[in-house]
GROMACS .gro file of C-alpha atoms in nm:
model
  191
    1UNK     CA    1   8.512  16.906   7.982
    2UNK     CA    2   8.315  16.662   7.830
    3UNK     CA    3   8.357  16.375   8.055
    4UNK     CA    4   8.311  16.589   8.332
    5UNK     CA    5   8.009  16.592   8.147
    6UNK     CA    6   7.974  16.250   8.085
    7UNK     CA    7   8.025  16.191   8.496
    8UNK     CA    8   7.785  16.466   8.632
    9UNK     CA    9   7.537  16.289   8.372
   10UNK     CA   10   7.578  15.978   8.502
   11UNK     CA   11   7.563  16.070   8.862
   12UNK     CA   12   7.211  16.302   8.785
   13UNK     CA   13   7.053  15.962   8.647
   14UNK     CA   14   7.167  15.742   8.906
   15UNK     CA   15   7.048  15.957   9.172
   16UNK     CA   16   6.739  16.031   9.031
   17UNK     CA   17   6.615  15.711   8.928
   18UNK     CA   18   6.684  15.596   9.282
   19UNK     CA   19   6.482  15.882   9.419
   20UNK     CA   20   6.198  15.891   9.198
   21UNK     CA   21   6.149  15.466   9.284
   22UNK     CA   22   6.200  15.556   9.594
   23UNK     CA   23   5.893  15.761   9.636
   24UNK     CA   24   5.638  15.619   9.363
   25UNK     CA   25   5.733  15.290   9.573
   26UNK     CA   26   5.650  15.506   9.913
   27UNK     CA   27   5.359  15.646   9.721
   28UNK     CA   28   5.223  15.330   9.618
   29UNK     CA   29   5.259  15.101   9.968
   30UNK     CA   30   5.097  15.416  10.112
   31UNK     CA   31   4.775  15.396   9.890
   32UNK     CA   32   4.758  15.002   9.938
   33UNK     CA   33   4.737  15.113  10.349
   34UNK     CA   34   4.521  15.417  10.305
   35UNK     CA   35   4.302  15.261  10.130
   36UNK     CA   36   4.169  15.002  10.400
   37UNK     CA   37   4.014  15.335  10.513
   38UNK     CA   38   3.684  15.372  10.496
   39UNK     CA   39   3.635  15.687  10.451
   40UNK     CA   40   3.928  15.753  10.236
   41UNK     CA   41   3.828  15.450  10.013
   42UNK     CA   42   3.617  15.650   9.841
   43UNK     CA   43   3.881  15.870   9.702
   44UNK     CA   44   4.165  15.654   9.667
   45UNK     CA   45   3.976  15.369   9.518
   46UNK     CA   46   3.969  15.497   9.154
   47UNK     CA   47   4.367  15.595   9.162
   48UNK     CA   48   4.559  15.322   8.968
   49UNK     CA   49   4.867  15.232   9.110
   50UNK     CA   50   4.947  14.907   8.968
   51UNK     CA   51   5.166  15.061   8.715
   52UNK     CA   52   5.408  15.112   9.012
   53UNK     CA   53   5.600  14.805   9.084
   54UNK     CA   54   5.681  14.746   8.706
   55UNK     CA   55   5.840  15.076   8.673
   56UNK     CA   56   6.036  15.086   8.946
   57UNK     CA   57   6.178  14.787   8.872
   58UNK     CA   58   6.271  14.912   8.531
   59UNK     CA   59   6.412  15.196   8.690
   60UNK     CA   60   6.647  14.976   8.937
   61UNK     CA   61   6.762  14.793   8.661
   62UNK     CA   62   6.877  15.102   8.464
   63UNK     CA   63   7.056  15.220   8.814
   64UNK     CA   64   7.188  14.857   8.849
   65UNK     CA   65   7.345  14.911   8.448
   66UNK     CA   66   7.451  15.270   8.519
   67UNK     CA   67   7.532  15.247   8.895
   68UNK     CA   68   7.809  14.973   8.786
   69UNK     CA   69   8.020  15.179   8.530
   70UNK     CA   70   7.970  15.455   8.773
   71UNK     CA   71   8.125  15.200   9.024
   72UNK     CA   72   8.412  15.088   8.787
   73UNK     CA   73   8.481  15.513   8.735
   74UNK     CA   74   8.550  15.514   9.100
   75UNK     CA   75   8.653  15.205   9.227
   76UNK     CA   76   8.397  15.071   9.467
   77UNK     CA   77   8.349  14.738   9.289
   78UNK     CA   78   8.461  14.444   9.510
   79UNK     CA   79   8.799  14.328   9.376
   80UNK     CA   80   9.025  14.012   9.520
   81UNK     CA   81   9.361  14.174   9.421
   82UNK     CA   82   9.563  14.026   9.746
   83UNK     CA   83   9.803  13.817   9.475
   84UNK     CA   84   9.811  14.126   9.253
   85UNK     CA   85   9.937  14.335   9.497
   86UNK     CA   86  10.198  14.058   9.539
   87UNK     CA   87  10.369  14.072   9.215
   88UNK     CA   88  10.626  14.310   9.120
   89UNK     CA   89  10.579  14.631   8.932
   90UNK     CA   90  10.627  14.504   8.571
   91UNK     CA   91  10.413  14.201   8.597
   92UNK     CA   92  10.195  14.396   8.851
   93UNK     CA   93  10.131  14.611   8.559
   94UNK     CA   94  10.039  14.374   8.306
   95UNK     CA   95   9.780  14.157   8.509
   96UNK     CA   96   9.602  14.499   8.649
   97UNK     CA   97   9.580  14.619   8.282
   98UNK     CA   98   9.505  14.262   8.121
   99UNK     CA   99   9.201  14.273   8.393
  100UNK     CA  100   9.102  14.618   8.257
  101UNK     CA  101   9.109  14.503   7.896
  102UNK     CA  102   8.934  14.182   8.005
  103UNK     CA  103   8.630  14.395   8.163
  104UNK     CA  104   8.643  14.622   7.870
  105UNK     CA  105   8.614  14.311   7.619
  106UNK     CA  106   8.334  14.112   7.844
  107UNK     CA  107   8.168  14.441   7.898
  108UNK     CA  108   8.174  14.584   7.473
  109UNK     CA  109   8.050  14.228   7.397
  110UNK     CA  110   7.713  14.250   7.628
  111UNK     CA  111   7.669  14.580   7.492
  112UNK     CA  112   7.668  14.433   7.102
  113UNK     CA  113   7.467  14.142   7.194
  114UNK     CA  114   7.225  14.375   7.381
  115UNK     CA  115   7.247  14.610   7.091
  116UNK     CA  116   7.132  14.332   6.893
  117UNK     CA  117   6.854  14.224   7.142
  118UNK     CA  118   6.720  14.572   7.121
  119UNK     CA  119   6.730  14.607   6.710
  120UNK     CA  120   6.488  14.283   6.674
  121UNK     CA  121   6.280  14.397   6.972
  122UNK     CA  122   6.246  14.758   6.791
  123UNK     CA  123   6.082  14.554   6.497
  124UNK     CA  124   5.780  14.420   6.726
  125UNK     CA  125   5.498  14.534   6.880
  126UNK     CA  126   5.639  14.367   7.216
  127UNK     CA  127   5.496  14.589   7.531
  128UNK     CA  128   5.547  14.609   7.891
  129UNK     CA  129   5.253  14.445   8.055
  130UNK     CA  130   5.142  14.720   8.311
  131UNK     CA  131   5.298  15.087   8.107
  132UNK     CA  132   5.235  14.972   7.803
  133UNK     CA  133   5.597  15.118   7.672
  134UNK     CA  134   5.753  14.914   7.413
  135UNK     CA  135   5.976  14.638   7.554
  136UNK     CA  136   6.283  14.791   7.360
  137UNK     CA  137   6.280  15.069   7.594
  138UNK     CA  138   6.290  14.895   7.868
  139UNK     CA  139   6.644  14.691   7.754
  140UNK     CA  140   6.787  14.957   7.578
  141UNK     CA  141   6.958  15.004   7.957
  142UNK     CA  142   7.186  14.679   7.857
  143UNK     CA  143   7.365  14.843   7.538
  144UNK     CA  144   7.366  15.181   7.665
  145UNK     CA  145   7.494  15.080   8.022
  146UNK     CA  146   7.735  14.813   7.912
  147UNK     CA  147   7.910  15.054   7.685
  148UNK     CA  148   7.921  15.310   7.925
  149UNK     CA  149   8.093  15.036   8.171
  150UNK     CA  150   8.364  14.963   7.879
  151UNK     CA  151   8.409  15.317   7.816
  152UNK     CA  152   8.512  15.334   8.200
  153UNK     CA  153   8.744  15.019   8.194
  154UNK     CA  154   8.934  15.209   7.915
  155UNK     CA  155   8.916  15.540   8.050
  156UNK     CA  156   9.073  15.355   8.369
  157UNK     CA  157   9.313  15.116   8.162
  158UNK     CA  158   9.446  15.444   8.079
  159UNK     CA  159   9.473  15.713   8.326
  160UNK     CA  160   9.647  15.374   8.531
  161UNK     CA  161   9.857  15.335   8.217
  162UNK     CA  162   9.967  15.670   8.258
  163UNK     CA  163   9.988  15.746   8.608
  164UNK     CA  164   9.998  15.368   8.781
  165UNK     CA  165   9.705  15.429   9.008
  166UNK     CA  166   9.394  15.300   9.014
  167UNK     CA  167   9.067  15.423   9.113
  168UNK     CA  168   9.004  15.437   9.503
  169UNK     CA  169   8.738  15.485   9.701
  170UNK     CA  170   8.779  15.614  10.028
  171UNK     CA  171   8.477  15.468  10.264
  172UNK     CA  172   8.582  15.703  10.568
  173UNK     CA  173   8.547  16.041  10.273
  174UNK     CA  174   8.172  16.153  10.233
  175UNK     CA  175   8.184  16.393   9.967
  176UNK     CA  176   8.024  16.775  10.111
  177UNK     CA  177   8.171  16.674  10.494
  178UNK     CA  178   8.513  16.818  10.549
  179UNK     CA  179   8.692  16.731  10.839
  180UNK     CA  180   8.951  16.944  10.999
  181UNK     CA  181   9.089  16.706  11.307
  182UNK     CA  182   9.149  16.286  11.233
  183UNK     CA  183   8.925  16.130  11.488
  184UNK     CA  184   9.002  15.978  11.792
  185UNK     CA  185   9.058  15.651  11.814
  186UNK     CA  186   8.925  15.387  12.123
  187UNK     CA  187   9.301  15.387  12.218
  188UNK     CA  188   9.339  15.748  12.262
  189UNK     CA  189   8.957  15.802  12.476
  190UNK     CA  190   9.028  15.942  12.808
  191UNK     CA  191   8.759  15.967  13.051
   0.00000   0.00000   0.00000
């Protein structure tokens, strides 16, 4: 229950960063055009916009952080595995799950040093130049992402511990399109 949780959390903030740059970044190249208007100058000229590229570039970085635990959860990161797949089931085992434990390790060590960073950025008056938000905020998105990415190595270490399979994603499956009939390949196209 709770990682479901944890998942449908994830997912929410990934997709709505990504649509909320999406259309202050629409928003914005919009104003910079409709504002070579002269007779919408008027109007548009005293909105501020330049706040707009420096948060959505926070907010890509924070779907970059999340986005890639999110990827590790389901298996879409690009992995070489064609010797892995080589190797026998016992030693198969042990280089998949060393790999998991490696990611985990690399991963929980970013988040401490980031952790860090963050702690002696908390004790300045450091701000982002355009918002005005303290800088802390901005890089809390290392700790709290690069945790989140360890928590997924383990929580893949295991379920592959248990069940030898690994996460998979399946590029023909788009999740809300069922499809009753396999589609026709260019071999089987008559005319």
């Amino acid at each position: 229950m709770l990682l479901r949780i944890l998942d449908r959390l994830e997912e929410v903030l990934i997709a709505t960063l990504m649509a909320a740059a999406t259309l202050i970044i629409f928003v914005a190249v919009c104003h910079r055009y409709l504002i070579g208007i002269p007779f919408l100058y008027p109007i548009l000229f005293p909105i501020n916009l330049s706040w707009a590229q420096e948060l959505c570039i926070y907010m890509f970085v924070w779907v970059a952080k999340f986005g890639a635990a999110y990827g590790v959860r389901t298996g879409i990161h690009v992995g070489v595995d064609v010797v892995v797949n080589q190797l026998r089931s016992p030693w198969r085992n042990i280089v998949v799950l060393f790999g998991l434990f490696c990611g985990a390790l690399f991963t929980s060590v970013i988040g401490t040093m980031g952790a860090k960073f963050v702690y002696g950025l908390m004790q300045t008056d450091q701000v982002s130049p355009d918002l005005e938000i303290p800088s802390w905020i901005v890089y809390l998105c290392i700790p709290l992402g690069s945790y989140l990415m360890c928590f997924r190595f383990l929580q893949v270490a295991w379920h592959y511990f248990r069940t030898g399979e690994l996460p998979h994603h399946d590029h023909a499956r788009v999740e809300g399109v069922e499809v009753d009939a396999p589609a026709i390949g260019a071999g089987e196209v008559t005319r």
